[in-house]
PDB file of C-alpha atoms in Angstrom:
ATOM      1  CA  UNK A   1    -134.643 -73.808  12.018  1.00 93.00           C
ATOM      2  CA  UNK A   2    -133.422 -71.558  14.836  1.00 97.00           C
ATOM      3  CA  UNK A   3    -130.498 -69.989  15.388  1.00 98.00           C
ATOM      4  CA  UNK A   4    -127.332 -71.606  17.508  1.00 98.00           C
ATOM      5  CA  UNK A   5    -123.812 -70.468  18.941  1.00 98.00           C
ATOM      6  CA  UNK A   6    -121.958 -74.545  17.836  1.00 97.00           C
ATOM      7  CA  UNK A   7    -118.207 -75.146  19.175  1.00 97.00           C
ATOM      8  CA  UNK A   8    -116.557 -77.840  16.711  1.00 96.00           C
ATOM      9  CA  UNK A   9    -113.499 -79.293  16.951  1.00 94.00           C
ATOM     10  CA  UNK A  10    -112.473 -81.460  13.813  1.00 90.00           C
ATOM     11  CA  UNK A  11    -109.554 -80.904  10.958  1.00 89.00           C
ATOM     12  CA  UNK A  12    -110.235 -77.168  10.987  1.00 87.00           C
ATOM     13  CA  UNK A  13    -109.030 -76.717  14.248  1.00 92.00           C
ATOM     14  CA  UNK A  14    -111.550 -75.715  17.610  1.00 95.00           C
ATOM     15  CA  UNK A  15    -114.063 -72.937  16.465  1.00 95.00           C
ATOM     16  CA  UNK A  16    -117.266 -71.279  18.150  1.00 96.00           C
ATOM     17  CA  UNK A  17    -119.374 -69.873  15.381  1.00 96.00           C
ATOM     18  CA  UNK A  18    -123.168 -68.820  15.127  1.00 97.00           C
ATOM     19  CA  UNK A  19    -125.277 -71.237  13.243  1.00 96.00           C
ATOM     20  CA  UNK A  20    -128.771 -72.109  11.740  1.00 97.00           C
ATOM     21  CA  UNK A  21    -129.985 -75.978  12.859  1.00 97.00           C
ATOM     22  CA  UNK A  22    -133.091 -77.553  12.592  1.00 96.00           C
ATOM     23  CA  UNK A  23    -135.198 -78.863  15.631  1.00 95.00           C
ATOM     24  CA  UNK A  24    -134.247 -82.530  14.640  1.00 95.00           C
ATOM     25  CA  UNK A  25    -130.686 -81.937  15.703  1.00 96.00           C
ATOM     26  CA  UNK A  26    -131.769 -81.499  19.525  1.00 97.00           C
ATOM     27  CA  UNK A  27    -130.471 -84.120  21.811  1.00 96.00           C
ATOM     28  CA  UNK A  28    -132.271 -86.283  23.702  1.00 95.00           C
ATOM     29  CA  UNK A  29    -134.776 -84.308  26.463  1.00 97.00           C
ATOM     30  CA  UNK A  30    -138.197 -84.312  28.025  1.00 96.00           C
ATOM     31  CA  UNK A  31    -138.920 -80.686  27.610  1.00 98.00           C
ATOM     32  CA  UNK A  32    -137.745 -78.838  24.910  1.00 98.00           C
ATOM     33  CA  UNK A  33    -137.811 -74.651  25.585  1.00 98.00           C
ATOM     34  CA  UNK A  34    -138.620 -71.968  23.183  1.00 98.00           C
ATOM     35  CA  UNK A  35    -135.099 -70.039  24.696  1.00 98.00           C
ATOM     36  CA  UNK A  36    -135.676 -65.831  25.287  1.00 98.00           C
ATOM     37  CA  UNK A  37    -132.176 -65.319  27.410  1.00 97.00           C
ATOM     38  CA  UNK A  38    -129.610 -67.133  27.913  1.00 96.00           C
ATOM     39  CA  UNK A  39    -126.174 -65.414  29.489  1.00 93.00           C
ATOM     40  CA  UNK A  40    -122.097 -65.789  29.604  1.00 92.00           C
ATOM     41  CA  UNK A  41    -120.244 -66.842  32.147  1.00 88.00           C
ATOM     42  CA  UNK A  42    -116.681 -67.342  32.804  1.00 87.00           C
ATOM     43  CA  UNK A  43    -117.685 -71.053  31.779  1.00 91.00           C
ATOM     44  CA  UNK A  44    -119.280 -70.099  28.788  1.00 94.00           C
ATOM     45  CA  UNK A  45    -115.800 -68.202  27.589  1.00 94.00           C
ATOM     46  CA  UNK A  46    -113.864 -70.951  28.647  1.00 94.00           C
ATOM     47  CA  UNK A  47    -115.958 -72.927  26.250  1.00 96.00           C
ATOM     48  CA  UNK A  48    -116.025 -70.597  22.970  1.00 96.00           C
ATOM     49  CA  UNK A  49    -112.898 -69.978  22.965  1.00 95.00           C
ATOM     50  CA  UNK A  50    -111.269 -73.234  23.832  1.00 94.00           C
ATOM     51  CA  UNK A  51    -109.323 -71.824  26.566  1.00 91.00           C
ATOM     52  CA  UNK A  52    -110.123 -74.175  28.836  1.00 86.00           C
ATOM     53  CA  UNK A  53    -111.044 -78.254  28.643  1.00 88.00           C
ATOM     54  CA  UNK A  54    -115.077 -77.295  29.205  1.00 91.00           C
ATOM     55  CA  UNK A  55    -116.890 -78.846  26.371  1.00 95.00           C
ATOM     56  CA  UNK A  56    -116.726 -82.655  26.355  1.00 90.00           C
ATOM     57  CA  UNK A  57    -118.362 -83.826  23.553  1.00 93.00           C
ATOM     58  CA  UNK A  58    -118.708 -82.105  19.773  1.00 96.00           C
ATOM     59  CA  UNK A  59    -120.282 -80.203  18.055  1.00 96.00           C
ATOM     60  CA  UNK A  60    -121.551 -78.419  21.412  1.00 97.00           C
ATOM     61  CA  UNK A  61    -124.094 -75.522  22.099  1.00 98.00           C
ATOM     62  CA  UNK A  62    -122.283 -73.497  25.322  1.00 97.00           C
ATOM     63  CA  UNK A  63    -125.007 -71.749  27.519  1.00 96.00           C
ATOM     64  CA  UNK A  64    -125.009 -72.836  31.123  1.00 94.00           C
ATOM     65  CA  UNK A  65    -128.121 -71.436  31.289  1.00 95.00           C
ATOM     66  CA  UNK A  66    -131.625 -70.134  30.236  1.00 97.00           C
ATOM     67  CA  UNK A  67    -134.932 -68.689  30.952  1.00 97.00           C
ATOM     68  CA  UNK A  68    -137.843 -69.835  28.363  1.00 97.00           C
ATOM     69  CA  UNK A  69    -141.004 -71.190  27.641  1.00 98.00           C
ATOM     70  CA  UNK A  70    -141.942 -75.004  27.040  1.00 98.00           C
ATOM     71  CA  UNK A  71    -142.764 -75.960  23.438  1.00 98.00           C
ATOM     72  CA  UNK A  72    -143.367 -79.385  24.202  1.00 97.00           C
ATOM     73  CA  UNK A  73    -143.103 -81.562  27.175  1.00 98.00           C
ATOM     74  CA  UNK A  74    -143.924 -85.723  27.884  1.00 97.00           C
ATOM     75  CA  UNK A  75    -143.211 -84.773  31.726  1.00 97.00           C
ATOM     76  CA  UNK A  76    -146.090 -84.430  34.279  1.00 97.00           C
ATOM     77  CA  UNK A  77    -144.248 -81.479  35.835  1.00 96.00           C
ATOM     78  CA  UNK A  78    -144.031 -79.330  33.047  1.00 97.00           C
ATOM     79  CA  UNK A  79    -147.218 -77.914  29.789  1.00 98.00           C
ATOM     80  CA  UNK A  80    -146.466 -76.353  27.075  1.00 98.00           C
ATOM     81  CA  UNK A  81    -146.335 -72.266  28.183  1.00 98.00           C
ATOM     82  CA  UNK A  82    -144.935 -72.790  31.543  1.00 98.00           C
ATOM     83  CA  UNK A  83    -142.072 -70.063  31.767  1.00 97.00           C
ATOM     84  CA  UNK A  84    -138.796 -72.301  33.181  1.00 97.00           C
ATOM     85  CA  UNK A  85    -135.470 -72.065  34.209  1.00 97.00           C
ATOM     86  CA  UNK A  86    -132.142 -73.784  34.132  1.00 96.00           C
ATOM     87  CA  UNK A  87    -128.966 -73.177  35.739  1.00 93.00           C
ATOM     88  CA  UNK A  88    -125.727 -75.976  35.472  1.00 91.00           C
ATOM     89  CA  UNK A  89    -126.503 -79.815  35.569  1.00 94.00           C
ATOM     90  CA  UNK A  90    -123.586 -79.919  32.907  1.00 93.00           C
ATOM     91  CA  UNK A  91    -125.801 -78.097  29.835  1.00 96.00           C
ATOM     92  CA  UNK A  92    -122.984 -76.530  27.620  1.00 95.00           C
ATOM     93  CA  UNK A  93    -120.493 -78.685  28.502  1.00 95.00           C
ATOM     94  CA  UNK A  94    -121.607 -82.349  27.811  1.00 95.00           C
ATOM     95  CA  UNK A  95    -125.524 -81.272  27.136  1.00 97.00           C
ATOM     96  CA  UNK A  96    -126.567 -78.474  24.550  1.00 98.00           C
ATOM     97  CA  UNK A  97    -126.993 -75.589  26.487  1.00 97.00           C
ATOM     98  CA  UNK A  98    -128.869 -72.175  26.277  1.00 97.00           C
ATOM     99  CA  UNK A  99    -127.381 -69.793  23.550  1.00 98.00           C
ATOM    100  CA  UNK A 100    -129.870 -70.665  21.485  1.00 98.00           C
ATOM    101  CA  UNK A 101    -133.234 -69.941  20.521  1.00 98.00           C
ATOM    102  CA  UNK A 102    -134.224 -73.463  21.769  1.00 98.00           C
ATOM    103  CA  UNK A 103    -132.787 -76.132  23.779  1.00 98.00           C
ATOM    104  CA  UNK A 104    -134.244 -79.572  24.849  1.00 98.00           C
ATOM    105  CA  UNK A 105    -133.476 -80.851  28.454  1.00 98.00           C
ATOM    106  CA  UNK A 106    -134.490 -83.480  30.990  1.00 97.00           C
ATOM    107  CA  UNK A 107    -137.456 -82.057  33.278  1.00 97.00           C
ATOM    108  CA  UNK A 108    -135.287 -82.516  36.448  1.00 95.00           C
ATOM    109  CA  UNK A 109    -132.731 -79.627  35.544  1.00 96.00           C
ATOM    110  CA  UNK A 110    -136.067 -77.413  35.216  1.00 96.00           C
ATOM    111  CA  UNK A 111    -137.784 -75.354  37.943  1.00 95.00           C
ATOM    112  CA  UNK A 112    -140.541 -72.555  37.474  1.00 95.00           C
ATOM    113  CA  UNK A 113    -139.336 -69.347  36.316  1.00 95.00           C
ATOM    114  CA  UNK A 114    -139.138 -67.702  40.364  1.00 91.00           C
ATOM    115  CA  UNK A 115    -142.077 -65.531  41.288  1.00 87.00           C
ATOM    116  CA  UNK A 116    -141.779 -61.924  41.011  1.00 86.00           C
ATOM    117  CA  UNK A 117    -138.835 -61.959  37.822  1.00 91.00           C
ATOM    118  CA  UNK A 118    -139.523 -61.330  34.625  1.00 93.00           C
ATOM    119  CA  UNK A 119    -137.503 -63.988  32.111  1.00 94.00           C
ATOM    120  CA  UNK A 120    -134.473 -61.334  31.819  1.00 94.00           C
ATOM    121  CA  UNK A 121    -134.377 -60.412  35.631  1.00 93.00           C
ATOM    122  CA  UNK A 122    -133.657 -63.919  36.488  1.00 93.00           C
ATOM    123  CA  UNK A 123    -131.265 -64.455  33.384  1.00 92.00           C
ATOM    124  CA  UNK A 124    -129.582 -61.203  35.062  1.00 91.00           C
ATOM    125  CA  UNK A 125    -129.145 -62.841  38.055  1.00 91.00           C
ATOM    126  CA  UNK A 126    -128.087 -66.203  36.273  1.00 87.00           C
ATOM    127  CA  UNK A 127    -126.005 -68.759  37.779  1.00 89.00           C
ATOM    128  CA  UNK A 128    -123.713 -65.933  38.885  1.00 88.00           C
ATOM    129  CA  UNK A 129    -126.325 -64.407  41.371  1.00 91.00           C
ATOM    130  CA  UNK A 130    -127.671 -68.128  42.159  1.00 93.00           C
ATOM    131  CA  UNK A 131    -124.016 -68.998  42.648  1.00 95.00           C
ATOM    132  CA  UNK A 132    -122.873 -66.178  44.818  1.00 96.00           C
ATOM    133  CA  UNK A 133    -126.266 -66.884  46.659  1.00 97.00           C
ATOM    134  CA  UNK A 134    -125.331 -70.167  47.596  1.00 98.00           C
ATOM    135  CA  UNK A 135    -122.017 -69.050  49.065  1.00 98.00           C
ATOM    136  CA  UNK A 136    -124.161 -66.368  50.939  1.00 98.00           C
ATOM    137  CA  UNK A 137    -126.207 -69.329  52.425  1.00 98.00           C
ATOM    138  CA  UNK A 138    -123.223 -71.462  53.551  1.00 98.00           C
ATOM    139  CA  UNK A 139    -122.155 -68.501  55.249  1.00 98.00           C
ATOM    140  CA  UNK A 140    -125.882 -68.272  56.897  1.00 98.00           C
ATOM    141  CA  UNK A 141    -125.817 -71.743  57.797  1.00 97.00           C
ATOM    142  CA  UNK A 142    -122.053 -71.681  59.851  1.00 98.00           C
ATOM    143  CA  UNK A 143    -123.719 -68.646  61.540  1.00 98.00           C
ATOM    144  CA  UNK A 144    -122.080 -65.700  60.092  1.00 98.00           C
ATOM    145  CA  UNK A 145    -123.044 -62.590  61.553  1.00 98.00           C
ATOM    146  CA  UNK A 146    -122.776 -58.755  60.722  1.00 98.00           C
ATOM    147  CA  UNK A 147    -121.324 -58.000  64.318  1.00 98.00           C
ATOM    148  CA  UNK A 148    -118.285 -60.298  64.279  1.00 98.00           C
ATOM    149  CA  UNK A 149    -116.788 -58.482  61.237  1.00 98.00           C
ATOM    150  CA  UNK A 150    -115.149 -57.788  57.781  1.00 98.00           C
ATOM    151  CA  UNK A 151    -116.272 -60.516  54.712  1.00 98.00           C
ATOM    152  CA  UNK A 152    -113.571 -60.076  51.575  1.00 98.00           C
ATOM    153  CA  UNK A 153    -115.301 -61.093  48.285  1.00 98.00           C
ATOM    154  CA  UNK A 154    -112.569 -61.389  45.917  1.00 98.00           C
ATOM    155  CA  UNK A 155    -113.314 -60.933  41.621  1.00 95.00           C
ATOM    156  CA  UNK A 156    -115.150 -58.764  43.075  1.00 94.00           C
ATOM    157  CA  UNK A 157    -116.053 -57.093  39.695  1.00 90.00           C
ATOM    158  CA  UNK A 158    -116.953 -60.000  38.272  1.00 88.00           C
ATOM    159  CA  UNK A 159    -120.505 -61.367  38.089  1.00 86.00           C
ATOM    160  CA  UNK A 160    -119.879 -63.299  41.170  1.00 92.00           C
ATOM    161  CA  UNK A 161    -118.409 -61.057  42.996  1.00 94.00           C
ATOM    162  CA  UNK A 162    -120.748 -58.509  42.183  1.00 92.00           C
ATOM    163  CA  UNK A 163    -123.637 -59.846  43.654  1.00 92.00           C
ATOM    164  CA  UNK A 164    -121.788 -61.278  46.628  1.00 97.00           C
ATOM    165  CA  UNK A 165    -120.969 -57.716  47.799  1.00 97.00           C
ATOM    166  CA  UNK A 166    -124.912 -56.488  46.624  1.00 94.00           C
ATOM    167  CA  UNK A 167    -126.495 -59.524  48.689  1.00 96.00           C
ATOM    168  CA  UNK A 168    -124.333 -58.981  51.574  1.00 98.00           C
ATOM    169  CA  UNK A 169    -124.675 -55.789  51.566  1.00 97.00           C
ATOM    170  CA  UNK A 170    -127.866 -56.371  51.819  1.00 96.00           C
ATOM    171  CA  UNK A 171    -127.580 -58.424  55.182  1.00 97.00           C
ATOM    172  CA  UNK A 172    -125.710 -55.943  56.468  1.00 98.00           C
ATOM    173  CA  UNK A 173    -122.531 -57.193  56.510  1.00 98.00           C
ATOM    174  CA  UNK A 174    -119.328 -55.070  55.918  1.00 98.00           C
ATOM    175  CA  UNK A 175    -118.133 -56.163  52.664  1.00 98.00           C
ATOM    176  CA  UNK A 176    -114.226 -55.255  51.351  1.00 98.00           C
ATOM    177  CA  UNK A 177    -113.996 -56.460  48.335  1.00 98.00           C
ATOM    178  CA  UNK A 178    -110.610 -57.592  46.305  1.00 98.00           C
ATOM    179  CA  UNK A 179    -110.260 -56.835  42.380  1.00 95.00           C
ATOM    180  CA  UNK A 180    -107.358 -56.113  39.672  1.00 92.00           C
ATOM    181  CA  UNK A 181    -109.561 -53.541  38.091  1.00 90.00           C
ATOM    182  CA  UNK A 182    -109.123 -50.031  40.116  1.00 91.00           C
ATOM    183  CA  UNK A 183    -111.173 -48.342  37.742  1.00 93.00           C
ATOM    184  CA  UNK A 184    -114.189 -50.258  39.211  1.00 92.00           C
ATOM    185  CA  UNK A 185    -114.201 -49.055  42.626  1.00 96.00           C
ATOM    186  CA  UNK A 186    -117.101 -46.413  42.254  1.00 96.00           C
ATOM    187  CA  UNK A 187    -118.858 -49.247  40.921  1.00 92.00           C
ATOM    188  CA  UNK A 188    -117.932 -51.779  43.518  1.00 96.00           C
ATOM    189  CA  UNK A 189    -118.973 -48.960  46.445  1.00 97.00           C
ATOM    190  CA  UNK A 190    -122.288 -48.379  44.780  1.00 94.00           C
ATOM    191  CA  UNK A 191    -123.136 -52.492  44.826  1.00 93.00           C
ATOM    192  CA  UNK A 192    -122.345 -51.415  49.108  1.00 96.00           C
ATOM    193  CA  UNK A 193    -118.403 -52.393  49.194  1.00 98.00           C
ATOM    194  CA  UNK A 194    -117.133 -50.420  51.792  1.00 98.00           C
ATOM    195  CA  UNK A 195    -113.298 -50.644  50.796  1.00 98.00           C
ATOM    196  CA  UNK A 196    -111.602 -51.439  48.050  1.00 97.00           C
ATOM    197  CA  UNK A 197    -108.371 -53.428  48.187  1.00 97.00           C
ATOM    198  CA  UNK A 198    -105.822 -54.285  45.037  1.00 96.00           C
ATOM    199  CA  UNK A 199    -105.744 -57.638  44.155  1.00 96.00           C
ATOM    200  CA  UNK A 200    -102.160 -58.220  44.156  1.00 95.00           C
ATOM    201  CA  UNK A 201    -102.708 -58.094  48.155  1.00 94.00           C
ATOM    202  CA  UNK A 202    -103.660 -61.697  47.821  1.00 97.00           C
ATOM    203  CA  UNK A 203    -102.631 -62.866  43.939  1.00 96.00           C
ATOM    204  CA  UNK A 204     -98.637 -63.313  45.272  1.00 96.00           C
ATOM    205  CA  UNK A 205     -97.965 -65.859  47.640  1.00 96.00           C
ATOM    206  CA  UNK A 206     -98.196 -65.714  51.284  1.00 96.00           C
ATOM    207  CA  UNK A 207     -97.803 -67.033  54.975  1.00 96.00           C
ATOM    208  CA  UNK A 208     -99.238 -70.296  56.527  1.00 97.00           C
ATOM    209  CA  UNK A 209    -101.125 -67.528  58.404  1.00 98.00           C
ATOM    210  CA  UNK A 210    -101.677 -64.120  58.304  1.00 97.00           C
ATOM    211  CA  UNK A 211    -103.014 -61.516  60.511  1.00 97.00           C
ATOM    212  CA  UNK A 212    -106.805 -62.340  61.207  1.00 98.00           C
ATOM    213  CA  UNK A 213    -109.159 -59.956  59.692  1.00 98.00           C
ATOM    214  CA  UNK A 214    -112.241 -61.891  58.047  1.00 98.00           C
ATOM    215  CA  UNK A 215    -114.960 -62.896  59.256  1.00 98.00           C
ATOM    216  CA  UNK A 216    -115.466 -64.677  55.729  1.00 98.00           C
ATOM    217  CA  UNK A 217    -115.024 -64.697  52.734  1.00 98.00           C
ATOM    218  CA  UNK A 218    -116.777 -65.022  49.303  1.00 98.00           C
ATOM    219  CA  UNK A 219    -113.973 -66.386  46.840  1.00 98.00           C
ATOM    220  CA  UNK A 220    -114.223 -66.531  42.761  1.00 96.00           C
ATOM    221  CA  UNK A 221    -110.726 -66.436  41.911  1.00 96.00           C
ATOM    222  CA  UNK A 222    -108.920 -69.466  43.711  1.00 97.00           C
ATOM    223  CA  UNK A 223    -105.116 -70.805  43.632  1.00 98.00           C
ATOM    224  CA  UNK A 224    -102.895 -68.067  45.772  1.00 98.00           C
ATOM    225  CA  UNK A 225    -106.132 -65.695  46.306  1.00 98.00           C
ATOM    226  CA  UNK A 226    -108.291 -68.626  47.772  1.00 98.00           C
ATOM    227  CA  UNK A 227    -105.096 -69.617  50.007  1.00 98.00           C
ATOM    228  CA  UNK A 228    -104.096 -66.024  51.477  1.00 98.00           C
ATOM    229  CA  UNK A 229    -108.046 -65.243  52.501  1.00 98.00           C
ATOM    230  CA  UNK A 230    -108.447 -68.759  53.979  1.00 98.00           C
ATOM    231  CA  UNK A 231    -104.391 -67.583  55.917  1.00 98.00           C
ATOM    232  CA  UNK A 232    -106.043 -64.151  56.851  1.00 98.00           C
ATOM    233  CA  UNK A 233    -109.558 -65.354  57.735  1.00 98.00           C
ATOM    234  CA  UNK A 234    -110.689 -65.835  61.882  1.00 98.00           C
ATOM    235  CA  UNK A 235    -111.004 -68.023  63.789  1.00 98.00           C
ATOM    236  CA  UNK A 236    -114.008 -70.072  63.614  1.00 98.00           C
ATOM    237  CA  UNK A 237    -114.431 -68.394  60.515  1.00 98.00           C
ATOM    238  CA  UNK A 238    -116.083 -69.496  57.160  1.00 98.00           C
ATOM    239  CA  UNK A 239    -114.732 -69.302  53.459  1.00 98.00           C
ATOM    240  CA  UNK A 240    -117.160 -70.229  50.395  1.00 98.00           C
ATOM    241  CA  UNK A 241    -115.194 -71.326  47.363  1.00 98.00           C
ATOM    242  CA  UNK A 242    -116.621 -70.860  44.292  1.00 96.00           C
ATOM    243  CA  UNK A 243    -114.663 -70.059  41.350  1.00 93.00           C
ATOM    244  CA  UNK A 244    -110.737 -70.667  40.114  1.00 92.00           C
ATOM    245  CA  UNK A 245    -110.194 -66.891  37.702  1.00 90.00           C
ATOM    246  CA  UNK A 246    -106.320 -67.410  39.134  1.00 94.00           C
ATOM    247  CA  UNK A 247    -106.359 -71.665  38.942  1.00 94.00           C
ATOM    248  CA  UNK A 248    -108.192 -74.553  40.313  1.00 93.00           C
ATOM    249  CA  UNK A 249    -105.051 -75.310  42.683  1.00 97.00           C
ATOM    250  CA  UNK A 250    -104.609 -74.871  46.065  1.00 97.00           C
ATOM    251  CA  UNK A 251    -100.770 -73.966  47.247  1.00 97.00           C
ATOM    252  CA  UNK A 252    -101.621 -73.770  50.700  1.00 97.00           C
ATOM    253  CA  UNK A 253    -101.159 -75.382  53.807  1.00 97.00           C
ATOM    254  CA  UNK A 254    -103.750 -77.002  56.449  1.00 98.00           C
ATOM    255  CA  UNK A 255    -102.444 -74.058  59.170  1.00 98.00           C
ATOM    256  CA  UNK A 256    -106.299 -72.304  58.667  1.00 98.00           C
ATOM    257  CA  UNK A 257    -107.992 -74.724  59.115  1.00 98.00           C
ATOM    258  CA  UNK A 258    -106.979 -76.943  62.689  1.00 98.00           C
ATOM    259  CA  UNK A 259    -104.718 -73.858  63.725  1.00 98.00           C
ATOM    260  CA  UNK A 260    -107.827 -71.875  64.128  1.00 98.00           C
ATOM    261  CA  UNK A 261    -110.927 -73.833  62.751  1.00 98.00           C
ATOM    262  CA  UNK A 262    -111.439 -71.901  59.549  1.00 98.00           C
ATOM    263  CA  UNK A 263    -114.225 -73.771  57.587  1.00 98.00           C
ATOM    264  CA  UNK A 264    -113.987 -73.907  54.100  1.00 98.00           C
ATOM    265  CA  UNK A 265    -117.016 -74.921  51.949  1.00 98.00           C
ATOM    266  CA  UNK A 266    -116.978 -75.883  48.576  1.00 98.00           C
ATOM    267  CA  UNK A 267    -119.530 -73.857  46.542  1.00 97.00           C
ATOM    268  CA  UNK A 268    -121.348 -76.552  43.621  1.00 93.00           C
ATOM    269  CA  UNK A 269    -123.948 -74.442  41.526  1.00 92.00           C
ATOM    270  CA  UNK A 270    -124.117 -77.582  39.055  1.00 92.00           C
ATOM    271  CA  UNK A 271    -126.060 -79.994  40.596  1.00 93.00           C
ATOM    272  CA  UNK A 272    -127.760 -78.569  43.437  1.00 92.00           C
ATOM    273  CA  UNK A 273    -131.257 -80.578  44.514  1.00 92.00           C
ATOM    274  CA  UNK A 274    -134.231 -78.356  43.127  1.00 91.00           C
ATOM    275  CA  UNK A 275    -135.503 -77.374  46.959  1.00 92.00           C
ATOM    276  CA  UNK A 276    -131.873 -75.861  47.620  1.00 94.00           C
ATOM    277  CA  UNK A 277    -132.279 -74.229  44.154  1.00 93.00           C
ATOM    278  CA  UNK A 278    -136.114 -72.864  44.779  1.00 92.00           C
ATOM    279  CA  UNK A 279    -134.973 -71.775  48.142  1.00 93.00           C
ATOM    280  CA  UNK A 280    -131.689 -70.099  47.432  1.00 95.00           C
ATOM    281  CA  UNK A 281    -134.063 -67.666  45.063  1.00 92.00           C
ATOM    282  CA  UNK A 282    -136.698 -67.043  47.224  1.00 92.00           C
ATOM    283  CA  UNK A 283    -133.854 -65.868  49.161  1.00 94.00           C
ATOM    284  CA  UNK A 284    -133.024 -63.936  45.755  1.00 94.00           C
ATOM    285  CA  UNK A 285    -136.435 -62.438  45.014  1.00 91.00           C
ATOM    286  CA  UNK A 286    -136.566 -61.001  48.908  1.00 91.00           C
ATOM    287  CA  UNK A 287    -132.774 -59.334  48.647  1.00 93.00           C
ATOM    288  CA  UNK A 288    -132.321 -58.131  44.850  1.00 90.00           C
ATOM    289  CA  UNK A 289    -133.064 -54.583  44.123  1.00 85.00           C
ATOM    290  CA  UNK A 290    -134.346 -54.689  40.514  1.00 83.00           C
ATOM    291  CA  UNK A 291    -132.354 -51.398  40.238  1.00 82.00           C
ATOM    292  CA  UNK A 292    -129.609 -53.607  41.025  1.00 80.00           C
ATOM    293  CA  UNK A 293    -129.648 -55.571  38.183  1.00 86.00           C
ATOM    294  CA  UNK A 294    -129.913 -53.039  35.590  1.00 83.00           C
ATOM    295  CA  UNK A 295    -126.417 -51.806  37.784  1.00 80.00           C
ATOM    296  CA  UNK A 296    -124.884 -55.292  37.208  1.00 81.00           C
ATOM    297  CA  UNK A 297    -125.925 -56.334  33.917  1.00 85.00           C
ATOM    298  CA  UNK A 298    -126.174 -54.968  30.353  1.00 89.00           C
ATOM    299  CA  UNK A 299    -127.641 -57.326  27.516  1.00 94.00           C
ATOM    300  CA  UNK A 300    -125.823 -58.540  24.027  1.00 95.00           C
ATOM    301  CA  UNK A 301    -127.374 -60.488  20.924  1.00 96.00           C
ATOM    302  CA  UNK A 302    -126.451 -63.591  20.319  1.00 97.00           C
ATOM    303  CA  UNK A 303    -124.278 -62.759  17.792  1.00 93.00           C
ATOM    304  CA  UNK A 304    -122.107 -60.693  19.531  1.00 95.00           C
ATOM    305  CA  UNK A 305    -121.417 -63.483  22.434  1.00 95.00           C
ATOM    306  CA  UNK A 306    -118.552 -65.210  20.875  1.00 95.00           C
ATOM    307  CA  UNK A 307    -116.356 -61.614  20.534  1.00 93.00           C
ATOM    308  CA  UNK A 308    -118.158 -60.939  24.130  1.00 92.00           C
ATOM    309  CA  UNK A 309    -116.693 -64.395  25.278  1.00 94.00           C
ATOM    310  CA  UNK A 310    -112.949 -62.892  24.647  1.00 92.00           C
ATOM    311  CA  UNK A 311    -113.301 -59.888  26.450  1.00 90.00           C
ATOM    312  CA  UNK A 312    -114.721 -61.978  29.377  1.00 89.00           C
ATOM    313  CA  UNK A 313    -111.543 -64.581  29.201  1.00 89.00           C
ATOM    314  CA  UNK A 314    -109.564 -60.748  28.714  1.00 87.00           C
ATOM    315  CA  UNK A 315    -111.011 -59.593  32.163  1.00 81.00           C
ATOM    316  CA  UNK A 316    -112.533 -56.551  30.313  1.00 83.00           C
ATOM    317  CA  UNK A 317    -115.821 -57.560  30.945  1.00 81.00           C
ATOM    318  CA  UNK A 318    -118.064 -55.981  34.297  1.00 77.00           C
ATOM    319  CA  UNK A 319    -120.893 -57.782  36.418  1.00 77.00           C
ATOM    320  CA  UNK A 320    -123.457 -60.039  33.968  1.00 82.00           C
ATOM    321  CA  UNK A 321    -123.605 -60.460  30.276  1.00 91.00           C
ATOM    322  CA  UNK A 322    -127.616 -61.217  29.250  1.00 94.00           C
ATOM    323  CA  UNK A 323    -127.747 -62.413  25.541  1.00 96.00           C
ATOM    324  CA  UNK A 324    -130.730 -61.718  24.076  1.00 97.00           C
ATOM    325  CA  UNK A 325    -130.846 -65.222  21.581  1.00 97.00           C
ATOM    326  CA  UNK A 326    -133.869 -63.495  19.469  1.00 96.00           C
ATOM    327  CA  UNK A 327    -131.489 -60.567  18.465  1.00 90.00           C
TER     328      UNK A 327
END
């Protein structure tokens, strides 16, 4: 038997509960893992609270990432005792995920636990930090340099935003953080933000083109915020979009793209090829200060995850939430 958060939708309604399950209940896969840590992400919040159509089949165990130890494997790639990490691939949505003490998944979805990180540290980074790194890699590929000017990070106090600030600052960029939580200004500056602006300056309908300010943008918010960020991006600048906290709509025009040559990069962290995942974690290993992980993250128990999911959806959670599934 093992503990898991289980989401059901039936005659009793939509609900998430902490439950005890048999190993035989696990879905198909060629690697069974003893999960040590998972995390609570925005997508997990949507799934647990039912505030978004994330879950595609029921019952479902949420948790879009996890780290743990291989218990059983029919894949030549992994053996019993191997330390492994998973981000994405639809776990917690269409396949049982990491908010449980055990998981069974496809070997292709796993990578070895990155060198230099414990399981807890890897999950302090989690999908949010890994996604932030993919955003930064897109800007690097575009050729954006610190000398080009300020980089805007929206949704700055969230997991992706927090990591984006820390990573970009470490690389020498001048980072401007946009947040709707003025009380987090000191926290954001401690991560490396040179300036903190109120999200209201970006979240309302704006002009097709605004004064050029940003050399680049990392956006986890979407909707009007993304549109306004694009409108104020400098000629030949780049915007990396990875989230939809404000909405998945894009109520804007093509003006920034055809009049200024702005490039919009869509960041999909779910189905990234294994080699690129490993490359992202190699950069994270070089850039992430372990003290920063402590500042960005805090730990909860599996039993607390349902309550925290509601707080996350209300915008009351800072940074990363690590879930120790064994307490």
